[in-house]
PDB file of C-alpha atoms and ligand atoms in Angstrom:
ATOM      1  CA  MET A  24      16.533 -17.070  -1.258  1.00 65.00           C
ATOM      2  CA  ARG A  25      15.836 -20.399   0.459  1.00 72.00           C
ATOM      3  CA  ARG A  26      14.963 -19.988   4.115  1.00 86.00           C
ATOM      4  CA  ASP A  27      14.470 -22.558   6.828  1.00 92.00           C
ATOM      5  CA  GLU A  28      11.495 -21.286   8.637  1.00 94.00           C
ATOM      6  CA  GLU A  29      11.802 -23.661  11.526  1.00 95.00           C
ATOM      7  CA  LYS A  30      15.303 -22.448  12.115  1.00 96.00           C
ATOM      8  CA  LEU A  31      14.259 -18.854  11.847  1.00 97.00           C
ATOM      9  CA  ARG A  32      11.565 -19.406  14.497  1.00 96.00           C
ATOM     10  CA  GLU A  33      13.995 -21.154  16.744  1.00 95.00           C
ATOM     11  CA  TYR A  34      16.494 -18.271  16.289  1.00 96.00           C
ATOM     12  CA  TYR A  35      13.973 -15.826  17.234  1.00 96.00           C
ATOM     13  CA  ALA A  36      12.386 -17.836  20.038  1.00 93.00           C
ATOM     14  CA  GLU A  37      12.958 -15.601  23.122  1.00 88.00           C
ATOM     15  CA  ALA A  38      11.435 -12.269  22.011  1.00 83.00           C
ATOM     16  CA  PRO A  39      12.057  -9.207  24.156  1.00 89.00           C
ATOM     17  CA  GLU A  40       9.155  -6.843  24.638  1.00 87.00           C
ATOM     18  CA  GLY A  41       8.016  -4.737  21.801  1.00 89.00           C
ATOM     19  CA  VAL A  42       9.326  -6.772  18.815  1.00 92.00           C
ATOM     20  CA  SER A  43       7.941 -10.032  17.326  1.00 93.00           C
ATOM     21  CA  LEU A  44       8.700 -12.239  14.549  1.00 95.00           C
ATOM     22  CA  LEU A  45       4.946 -12.380  13.875  1.00 94.00           C
ATOM     23  CA  ASP A  46       5.223  -8.787  12.550  1.00 95.00           C
ATOM     24  CA  LEU A  47       7.574  -9.970   9.849  1.00 96.00           C
ATOM     25  CA  ASP A  48       6.258 -10.515   6.232  1.00 96.00           C
ATOM     26  CA  LEU A  49       8.320 -13.441   4.999  1.00 95.00           C
ATOM     27  CA  GLU A  50       7.304 -12.593   1.537  1.00 95.00           C
ATOM     28  CA  ARG A  51       8.979  -9.071   1.672  1.00 96.00           C
ATOM     29  CA  VAL A  52      12.199  -9.631   3.147  1.00 97.00           C
ATOM     30  CA  PRO A  53      14.792  -7.272   1.629  1.00 98.00           C
ATOM     31  CA  ARG A  54      17.108  -8.979  -1.004  1.00 98.00           C
ATOM     32  CA  HIS A  55      20.157  -6.907  -0.140  1.00 98.00           C
ATOM     33  CA  VAL A  56      20.657  -5.457   3.316  1.00 98.00           C
ATOM     34  CA  SER A  57      23.728  -3.227   3.944  1.00 99.00           C
ATOM     35  CA  ILE A  58      24.971  -1.775   7.231  1.00 98.00           C
ATOM     36  CA  ILE A  59      27.307   1.066   8.168  1.00 98.00           C
ATOM     37  CA  MET A  60      28.648  -0.297  11.404  1.00 98.00           C
ATOM     38  CA  ASP A  61      29.323   2.618  13.669  1.00 97.00           C
ATOM     39  CA  GLY A  62      29.907   3.222  17.341  1.00 98.00           C
ATOM     40  CA  ASN A  63      32.408   0.743  18.429  1.00 98.00           C
ATOM     41  CA  GLY A  64      34.601   3.481  19.869  1.00 97.00           C
ATOM     42  CA  ARG A  65      31.861   5.167  21.844  1.00 98.00           C
ATOM     43  CA  TRP A  66      30.734   1.787  23.131  1.00 98.00           C
ATOM     44  CA  ALA A  67      34.184   1.080  24.533  1.00 98.00           C
ATOM     45  CA  THR A  68      34.746   4.673  25.934  1.00 98.00           C
ATOM     46  CA  ALA A  69      31.325   4.450  27.684  1.00 98.00           C
ATOM     47  CA  ARG A  70      32.601   1.427  29.574  1.00 98.00           C
ATOM     48  CA  GLY A  71      36.001   2.833  30.334  1.00 98.00           C
ATOM     49  CA  LEU A  72      37.587   0.455  27.791  1.00 98.00           C
ATOM     50  CA  ASP A  73      40.212   1.040  25.036  1.00 96.00           C
ATOM     51  CA  ARG A  74      38.636   1.631  21.626  1.00 95.00           C
ATOM     52  CA  SER A  75      40.196  -1.552  20.385  1.00 95.00           C
ATOM     53  CA  GLN A  76      37.921  -3.462  22.687  1.00 97.00           C
ATOM     54  CA  GLY A  77      34.879  -1.812  20.949  1.00 98.00           C
ATOM     55  CA  HIS A  78      36.160  -3.250  17.704  1.00 98.00           C
ATOM     56  CA  VAL A  79      36.654  -6.630  19.211  1.00 97.00           C
ATOM     57  CA  ALA A  80      32.987  -6.473  20.521  1.00 98.00           C
ATOM     58  CA  GLY A  81      32.076  -5.320  17.040  1.00 98.00           C
ATOM     59  CA  VAL A  82      33.300  -8.588  15.558  1.00 98.00           C
ATOM     60  CA  ASP A  83      30.650 -10.526  17.735  1.00 98.00           C
ATOM     61  CA  ALA A  84      27.914  -8.229  16.540  1.00 98.00           C
ATOM     62  CA  LEU A  85      28.901  -8.881  12.986  1.00 98.00           C
ATOM     63  CA  ARG A  86      28.888 -12.591  13.393  1.00 98.00           C
ATOM     64  CA  GLU A  87      25.350 -12.346  14.803  1.00 98.00           C
ATOM     65  CA  ALA A  88      24.358 -10.051  11.890  1.00 98.00           C
ATOM     66  CA  VAL A  89      25.719 -12.572   9.324  1.00 98.00           C
ATOM     67  CA  THR A  90      23.793 -15.299  10.931  1.00 98.00           C
ATOM     68  CA  THR A  91      20.646 -13.223  11.151  1.00 98.00           C
ATOM     69  CA  SER A  92      20.891 -12.312   7.470  1.00 98.00           C
ATOM     70  CA  VAL A  93      21.127 -16.046   6.588  1.00 98.00           C
ATOM     71  CA  ARG A  94      18.103 -16.979   8.886  1.00 98.00           C
ATOM     72  CA  LEU A  95      15.980 -14.257   7.398  1.00 98.00           C
ATOM     73  CA  GLY A  96      16.775 -15.349   3.963  1.00 97.00           C
ATOM     74  CA  VAL A  97      18.576 -12.281   2.702  1.00 98.00           C
ATOM     75  CA  ASP A  98      20.466 -12.743  -0.596  1.00 98.00           C
ATOM     76  CA  VAL A  99      23.115 -10.212  -0.149  1.00 98.00           C
ATOM     77  CA  PHE A 100      24.443  -8.773   3.113  1.00 98.00           C
ATOM     78  CA  SER A 101      27.116  -6.131   2.920  1.00 98.00           C
ATOM     79  CA  VAL A 102      28.854  -4.049   5.632  1.00 98.00           C
ATOM     80  CA  TYR A 103      31.208  -1.013   5.571  1.00 98.00           C
ATOM     81  CA  ALA A 104      34.185  -2.266   7.566  1.00 98.00           C
ATOM     82  CA  PHE A 105      36.997   0.257   6.556  1.00 98.00           C
ATOM     83  CA  SER A 106      36.742   3.400   4.430  1.00 97.00           C
ATOM     84  CA  THR A 107      39.503   5.017   2.357  1.00 96.00           C
ATOM     85  CA  GLU A 108      39.387   7.770   4.991  1.00 95.00           C
ATOM     86  CA  ASN A 109      39.947   5.388   7.990  1.00 97.00           C
ATOM     87  CA  TRP A 110      43.650   5.252   7.239  1.00 97.00           C
ATOM     88  CA  ARG A 111      43.664   8.649   9.019  1.00 97.00           C
ATOM     89  CA  ARG A 112      43.108   6.931  12.347  1.00 96.00           C
ATOM     90  CA  PRO A 113      46.057   6.245  14.746  1.00 95.00           C
ATOM     91  CA  GLN A 114      48.363   3.709  13.277  1.00 96.00           C
ATOM     92  CA  ARG A 115      47.827   1.386  16.223  1.00 96.00           C
ATOM     93  CA  GLU A 116      44.029   1.375  15.614  1.00 95.00           C
ATOM     94  CA  VAL A 117      44.538   0.823  11.790  1.00 96.00           C
ATOM     95  CA  ASP A 118      46.930  -2.134  12.608  1.00 96.00           C
ATOM     96  CA  LEU A 119      44.475  -3.581  15.076  1.00 96.00           C
ATOM     97  CA  LEU A 120      41.626  -3.370  12.514  1.00 97.00           C
ATOM     98  CA  MET A 121      43.735  -5.024   9.723  1.00 97.00           C
ATOM     99  CA  HIS A 122      44.606  -7.671  12.189  1.00 96.00           C
ATOM    100  CA  LEU A 123      40.961  -8.232  13.207  1.00 96.00           C
ATOM    101  CA  PHE A 124      39.784  -8.390   9.657  1.00 97.00           C
ATOM    102  CA  ALA A 125      42.271 -11.198   8.959  1.00 96.00           C
ATOM    103  CA  THR A 126      41.736 -13.237  12.129  1.00 96.00           C
ATOM    104  CA  THR A 127      38.113 -12.853  11.965  1.00 96.00           C
ATOM    105  CA  LEU A 128      37.957 -14.103   8.446  1.00 96.00           C
ATOM    106  CA  VAL A 129      39.889 -17.184   9.268  1.00 96.00           C
ATOM    107  CA  ASN A 130      37.920 -17.857  12.407  1.00 97.00           C
ATOM    108  CA  GLU A 131      34.595 -17.443  10.607  1.00 97.00           C
ATOM    109  CA  LEU A 132      35.386 -19.755   7.676  1.00 97.00           C
ATOM    110  CA  PRO A 133      33.613 -22.706   9.320  1.00 97.00           C
ATOM    111  CA  LEU A 134      30.501 -20.436   9.731  1.00 97.00           C
ATOM    112  CA  PHE A 135      30.681 -19.567   6.016  1.00 98.00           C
ATOM    113  CA  HIS A 136      30.971 -23.190   5.079  1.00 98.00           C
ATOM    114  CA  GLN A 137      28.189 -24.315   7.420  1.00 97.00           C
ATOM    115  CA  GLU A 138      25.835 -21.629   6.106  1.00 97.00           C
ATOM    116  CA  ASN A 139      26.990 -21.867   2.507  1.00 97.00           C
ATOM    117  CA  VAL A 140      27.921 -18.127   2.503  1.00 98.00           C
ATOM    118  CA  ARG A 141      29.981 -16.755  -0.436  1.00 98.00           C
ATOM    119  CA  LEU A 142      32.463 -14.074   0.330  1.00 98.00           C
ATOM    120  CA  ARG A 143      33.093 -10.900  -1.700  1.00 98.00           C
ATOM    121  CA  PHE A 144      35.069  -7.776  -1.116  1.00 98.00           C
ATOM    122  CA  LEU A 145      34.353  -4.228  -2.161  1.00 98.00           C
ATOM    123  CA  GLY A 146      37.281  -1.822  -2.326  1.00 98.00           C
ATOM    124  CA  ASP A 147      40.830  -1.557  -3.295  1.00 97.00           C
ATOM    125  CA  LEU A 148      42.575  -4.415  -1.602  1.00 97.00           C
ATOM    126  CA  GLU A 149      46.065  -3.679  -3.081  1.00 96.00           C
ATOM    127  CA  ALA A 150      46.840  -1.176  -0.252  1.00 94.00           C
ATOM    128  CA  LEU A 151      46.092  -3.680   2.497  1.00 96.00           C
ATOM    129  CA  PRO A 152      48.923  -5.465   4.452  1.00 95.00           C
ATOM    130  CA  GLU A 153      50.018  -8.664   2.763  1.00 96.00           C
ATOM    131  CA  ARG A 154      48.694 -10.971   5.444  1.00 94.00           C
ATOM    132  CA  THR A 155      45.280  -9.408   5.323  1.00 95.00           C
ATOM    133  CA  ARG A 156      45.202  -9.750   1.592  1.00 97.00           C
ATOM    134  CA  LEU A 157      46.286 -13.333   1.595  1.00 97.00           C
ATOM    135  CA  VAL A 158      43.618 -14.253   4.145  1.00 97.00           C
ATOM    136  CA  PHE A 159      40.975 -12.309   2.012  1.00 97.00           C
ATOM    137  CA  GLN A 160      42.109 -14.291  -1.036  1.00 97.00           C
ATOM    138  CA  ARG A 161      41.853 -17.567   1.024  1.00 97.00           C
ATOM    139  CA  GLY A 162      38.331 -16.563   2.033  1.00 98.00           C
ATOM    140  CA  LEU A 163      37.360 -15.841  -1.571  1.00 98.00           C
ATOM    141  CA  ASP A 164      38.898 -19.263  -2.818  1.00 98.00           C
ATOM    142  CA  GLU A 165      37.317 -21.303  -0.038  1.00 98.00           C
ATOM    143  CA  THR A 166      33.823 -19.890  -0.427  1.00 98.00           C
ATOM    144  CA  ALA A 167      33.762 -19.630  -4.308  1.00 98.00           C
ATOM    145  CA  ASP A 168      31.484 -22.618  -4.840  1.00 98.00           C
ATOM    146  CA  HIS A 169      29.043 -21.640  -2.082  1.00 98.00           C
ATOM    147  CA  THR A 170      25.640 -20.957  -3.426  1.00 97.00           C
ATOM    148  CA  GLY A 171      23.888 -19.273  -0.558  1.00 97.00           C
ATOM    149  CA  MET A 172      23.993 -15.695   0.782  1.00 98.00           C
ATOM    150  CA  VAL A 173      26.716 -13.274  -0.515  1.00 98.00           C
ATOM    151  CA  PHE A 174      28.519 -11.509   2.267  1.00 98.00           C
ATOM    152  CA  ALA A 175      30.291  -8.535   0.928  1.00 98.00           C
ATOM    153  CA  LEU A 176      32.812  -6.752   3.063  1.00 98.00           C
ATOM    154  CA  ALA A 177      33.732  -3.218   2.059  1.00 98.00           C
ATOM    155  CA  VAL A 178      37.321  -2.688   3.016  1.00 98.00           C
ATOM    156  CA  ASN A 179      39.470   0.349   1.878  1.00 98.00           C
ATOM    157  CA  TYR A 180      36.283   1.349   0.212  1.00 98.00           C
ATOM    158  CA  GLY A 181      35.321   4.795  -0.993  1.00 98.00           C
ATOM    159  CA  SER A 182      32.317   5.433  -3.295  1.00 98.00           C
ATOM    160  CA  ARG A 183      33.742   8.430  -5.144  1.00 98.00           C
ATOM    161  CA  ALA A 184      37.001   6.494  -5.766  1.00 97.00           C
ATOM    162  CA  GLU A 185      34.958   3.594  -6.897  1.00 98.00           C
ATOM    163  CA  ILE A 186      32.993   5.622  -9.418  1.00 98.00           C
ATOM    164  CA  ALA A 187      36.201   7.374 -10.637  1.00 98.00           C
ATOM    165  CA  ARG A 188      37.702   3.940 -11.124  1.00 98.00           C
ATOM    166  CA  ALA A 189      34.655   2.767 -13.148  1.00 98.00           C
ATOM    167  CA  ALA A 190      35.035   5.856 -15.351  1.00 98.00           C
ATOM    168  CA  ARG A 191      38.781   5.065 -15.837  1.00 98.00           C
ATOM    169  CA  LEU A 192      37.962   1.496 -16.821  1.00 98.00           C
ATOM    170  CA  LEU A 193      35.352   2.756 -19.337  1.00 98.00           C
ATOM    171  CA  ALA A 194      37.721   5.317 -20.807  1.00 98.00           C
ATOM    172  CA  ARG A 195      40.402   2.624 -21.328  1.00 98.00           C
ATOM    173  CA  GLU A 196      37.934   0.429 -23.117  1.00 98.00           C
ATOM    174  CA  VAL A 197      36.927   3.248 -25.361  1.00 98.00           C
ATOM    175  CA  ALA A 198      40.612   4.105 -25.991  1.00 98.00           C
ATOM    176  CA  ALA A 199      41.243   0.543 -26.939  1.00 98.00           C
ATOM    177  CA  GLY A 200      38.426   0.612 -29.422  1.00 98.00           C
ATOM    178  CA  GLU A 201      36.481  -2.014 -27.449  1.00 98.00           C
ATOM    179  CA  LEU A 202      33.709   0.227 -26.367  1.00 98.00           C
ATOM    180  CA  ASP A 203      31.591   2.857 -28.231  1.00 98.00           C
ATOM    181  CA  PRO A 204      31.002   5.991 -25.958  1.00 98.00           C
ATOM    182  CA  GLY A 205      27.421   5.849 -27.032  1.00 98.00           C
ATOM    183  CA  ASP A 206      27.122   2.553 -25.275  1.00 98.00           C
ATOM    184  CA  ILE A 207      28.006   3.930 -21.859  1.00 98.00           C
ATOM    185  CA  ASP A 208      24.862   3.827 -19.823  1.00 98.00           C
ATOM    186  CA  GLU A 209      23.899   3.226 -16.197  1.00 98.00           C
ATOM    187  CA  SER A 210      24.296  -0.489 -16.555  1.00 98.00           C
ATOM    188  CA  ALA A 211      27.722  -0.174 -18.261  1.00 98.00           C
ATOM    189  CA  LEU A 212      28.919   1.931 -15.191  1.00 98.00           C
ATOM    190  CA  SER A 213      27.330  -0.436 -12.756  1.00 98.00           C
ATOM    191  CA  GLU A 214      29.068  -3.333 -14.285  1.00 98.00           C
ATOM    192  CA  ARG A 215      32.391  -1.671 -13.526  1.00 98.00           C
ATOM    193  CA  LEU A 216      31.731  -0.970  -9.875  1.00 98.00           C
ATOM    194  CA  TYR A 217      33.071  -3.276  -7.224  1.00 98.00           C
ATOM    195  CA  THR A 218      29.356  -4.410  -6.715  1.00 98.00           C
ATOM    196  CA  ALA A 219      29.055  -5.588 -10.282  1.00 98.00           C
ATOM    197  CA  GLY A 220      26.405  -8.273 -10.489  1.00 98.00           C
ATOM    198  CA  LEU A 221      24.864  -7.599  -7.069  1.00 98.00           C
ATOM    199  CA  PRO A 222      21.400  -6.108  -6.677  1.00 98.00           C
ATOM    200  CA  ASP A 223      21.451  -2.566  -5.185  1.00 98.00           C
ATOM    201  CA  PRO A 224      20.704  -2.503  -1.443  1.00 98.00           C
ATOM    202  CA  ASP A 225      16.988  -2.402  -0.533  1.00 98.00           C
ATOM    203  CA  LEU A 226      17.741  -1.468   3.043  1.00 98.00           C
ATOM    204  CA  LEU A 227      20.643   0.497   4.526  1.00 98.00           C
ATOM    205  CA  ILE A 228      21.095   0.300   8.324  1.00 98.00           C
ATOM    206  CA  ARG A 229      23.319   2.808  10.113  1.00 98.00           C
ATOM    207  CA  THR A 230      24.109   2.383  13.807  1.00 98.00           C
ATOM    208  CA  SER A 231      24.938   5.023  16.403  1.00 98.00           C
ATOM    209  CA  GLY A 232      22.577   7.681  15.194  1.00 97.00           C
ATOM    210  CA  GLU A 233      24.678   9.329  12.617  1.00 95.00           C
ATOM    211  CA  LEU A 234      22.788  10.680   9.718  1.00 97.00           C
ATOM    212  CA  ARG A 235      25.512  10.526   7.021  1.00 96.00           C
ATOM    213  CA  LEU A 236      26.415   8.272   4.120  1.00 97.00           C
ATOM    214  CA  SER A 237      30.158   8.680   4.744  1.00 97.00           C
ATOM    215  CA  ASN A 238      31.186   8.098   1.037  1.00 98.00           C
ATOM    216  CA  TYR A 239      29.350   4.737   1.039  1.00 98.00           C
ATOM    217  CA  LEU A 240      27.680   3.142  -2.059  1.00 98.00           C
ATOM    218  CA  LEU A 241      26.648   6.631  -3.344  1.00 98.00           C
ATOM    219  CA  TRP A 242      25.561   5.160  -6.762  1.00 98.00           C
ATOM    220  CA  GLN A 243      24.010   2.039  -5.440  1.00 98.00           C
ATOM    221  CA  LEU A 244      21.897   3.631  -2.765  1.00 98.00           C
ATOM    222  CA  ALA A 245      19.721   5.682  -5.194  1.00 97.00           C
ATOM    223  CA  TYR A 246      16.398   4.057  -4.127  1.00 96.00           C
ATOM    224  CA  THR A 247      17.460   2.355  -0.916  1.00 97.00           C
ATOM    225  CA  GLU A 248      15.348   2.652   2.318  1.00 97.00           C
ATOM    226  CA  PHE A 249      17.414   4.034   5.240  1.00 98.00           C
ATOM    227  CA  TYR A 250      17.088   3.004   8.759  1.00 98.00           C
ATOM    228  CA  VAL A 251      19.192   4.726  11.472  1.00 98.00           C
ATOM    229  CA  THR A 252      19.264   3.469  14.971  1.00 98.00           C
ATOM    230  CA  ASP A 253      20.931   4.982  18.039  1.00 98.00           C
ATOM    231  CA  THR A 254      22.164   1.612  19.113  1.00 98.00           C
ATOM    232  CA  LEU A 255      25.917   1.354  18.958  1.00 98.00           C
ATOM    233  CA  TRP A 256      27.244  -1.387  16.647  1.00 98.00           C
ATOM    234  CA  PRO A 257      28.460  -3.846  19.455  1.00 98.00           C
ATOM    235  CA  ASP A 258      24.858  -3.783  20.899  1.00 98.00           C
ATOM    236  CA  PHE A 259      23.187  -4.274  17.500  1.00 98.00           C
ATOM    237  CA  ASP A 260      21.622  -7.760  17.754  1.00 97.00           C
ATOM    238  CA  ARG A 261      19.097  -9.993  15.879  1.00 97.00           C
ATOM    239  CA  TRP A 262      16.174  -8.032  17.481  1.00 97.00           C
ATOM    240  CA  GLU A 263      17.483  -4.669  16.271  1.00 97.00           C
ATOM    241  CA  TYR A 264      17.940  -6.236  12.899  1.00 98.00           C
ATOM    242  CA  LEU A 265      14.354  -7.567  12.959  1.00 98.00           C
ATOM    243  CA  ARG A 266      13.041  -4.005  13.944  1.00 97.00           C
ATOM    244  CA  ALA A 267      14.923  -2.566  11.034  1.00 98.00           C
ATOM    245  CA  VAL A 268      13.465  -5.138   8.506  1.00 98.00           C
ATOM    246  CA  ILE A 269       9.908  -4.655   9.941  1.00 97.00           C
ATOM    247  CA  ALA A 270      10.293  -0.843   9.716  1.00 97.00           C
ATOM    248  CA  TYR A 271      11.439  -1.384   6.018  1.00 97.00           C
ATOM    249  CA  GLN A 272       8.410  -3.435   5.297  1.00 96.00           C
ATOM    250  CA  GLY A 273       6.230  -0.512   6.470  1.00 94.00           C
ATOM    251  CA  ARG A 274       7.632   1.767   3.838  1.00 92.00           C
ATOM    252  CA  SER A 275       6.033   2.441   0.527  1.00 81.00           C
ATOM    253  CA  ARG A 276       8.761   2.062  -2.203  1.00 76.00           C
ATOM    254  CA  ARG A 277       7.858   4.057  -5.265  1.00 78.00           C
ATOM    255  CA  PHE A 278      11.193   4.229  -7.144  1.00 82.00           C
ATOM    256  CA  GLY A 279      10.118   7.747  -8.366  1.00 81.00           C
ATOM    257  CA  GLY A 280       6.755   6.558  -9.517  1.00 83.00           C
ATOM    258  CA  VAL A 281       3.385   6.320  -7.760  1.00 76.00           C
ATOM    259  CA  VAL A 282       2.679   2.582  -7.669  1.00 63.00           C
ATOM    260  CA  ARG A 283       3.230   0.858  -4.357  1.00 52.00           C
ATOM    261  CA  SER A 284       5.802  -2.019  -4.808  1.00 50.00           C
TER     262      SER A 284
HETATM  263  C1  FPP B 324      32.956   2.015  13.600  1.00 63.63           C
HETATM  264  O1  FPP B 324      33.227   2.275  14.873  1.00 63.63           O
HETATM  265  C2  FPP B 324      33.365   0.675  13.105  1.00 63.63           C
HETATM  266  C3  FPP B 324      34.404   0.496  12.257  1.00 63.63           C
HETATM  267  C4  FPP B 324      35.614   1.339  11.939  1.00 63.63           C
HETATM  268  C5  FPP B 324      34.527  -0.662  11.475  1.00 63.63           C
HETATM  269  C6  FPP B 324      35.174  -1.800  12.021  1.00 63.63           C
HETATM  270  C7  FPP B 324      34.176  -2.895  12.297  1.00 63.63           C
HETATM  271  C8  FPP B 324      34.490  -3.973  13.146  1.00 63.63           C
HETATM  272  C9  FPP B 324      35.761  -4.118  13.697  1.00 63.63           C
HETATM  273  C10 FPP B 324      33.438  -4.941  13.280  1.00 63.63           C
HETATM  274  C11 FPP B 324      34.033  -6.206  12.702  1.00 63.63           C
HETATM  275  C12 FPP B 324      34.352  -6.152  11.313  1.00 63.63           C
HETATM  276  C13 FPP B 324      35.046  -7.059  10.623  1.00 63.63           C
HETATM  277  C14 FPP B 324      35.099  -7.024   9.114  1.00 63.63           C
HETATM  278  C15 FPP B 324      35.793  -8.234  11.303  1.00 63.63           C
HETATM  279  P1  FPP B 324      34.033   3.597  15.087  1.00 63.63           P
HETATM  280  O2  FPP B 324      35.361   3.222  15.511  1.00 63.63           O
HETATM  281  O3  FPP B 324      33.847   4.490  14.066  1.00 63.63           O
HETATM  282  O4  FPP B 324      33.113   4.102  16.360  1.00 63.63           O
HETATM  283  P2  FPP B 324      32.943   5.586  16.901  1.00 63.63           P
HETATM  284  O5  FPP B 324      32.238   6.441  15.876  1.00 63.63           O
HETATM  285  O6  FPP B 324      32.142   5.480  18.187  1.00 63.63           O
HETATM  286  O7  FPP B 324      34.388   6.113  17.186  1.00 63.63           O
END
């Protein structure tokens, strides 16, 4: 991915103690970074605020994370915004999140244009409120020609449902005589996932200290490096992001073999 190193240095000019851009190896920036954004509710509760205000603060953190991804030269940046299980939250919170997704997307379109970011969605969008769906479609249409970073938002996403759907698609093709069962291999299945065409994540970050995958990208994370921080999502900033990437660069990725990548 192209990267403007001058902009990157400017972006990271005022370093807090303990983290420095100098520790970053620009040759080994992960191609695909994915984040499970967690802790909005706790962030708000700790401040005596309503959970909804935690989500609003989470939008600011997400905007910064998108910009950071672009500055670092990441090719694909994906985030888990709403799971198939999140419908179980109080209706008021679900409504607020759907509203936030739609308004955020409209508000951030100028940023996506300015940074040449192409949008993509992971998940079953059919079940979303009509306004949210229409806005998502507008986002897809307006950024379709962008050639920079892909920003993938997982909304109404569940990994098991995604894999079951891929199996269903394959079965239909076999039944229609379009596919030989012997041709069903890993790439045939990958091509029928919501992430078709995207590289698997190199780095998965989870905020708020939880050590769970929560039904996120189970297939795609097979060889991904995990980084968990206690920082709650609204407090996750460019420096936390940099710490995660530097930690990733310190790992030895062997993909099951013995050779250091
Ligand atoms: C987790 O906090 C976060 C979410 C449910 C995802 C929603 C993310 C945002 C609103 C950030 C902006 C995203 C977009 C796409 C505009 P939590 O409620 O699970 O926190 P808790 O575990 O502390 O309760």
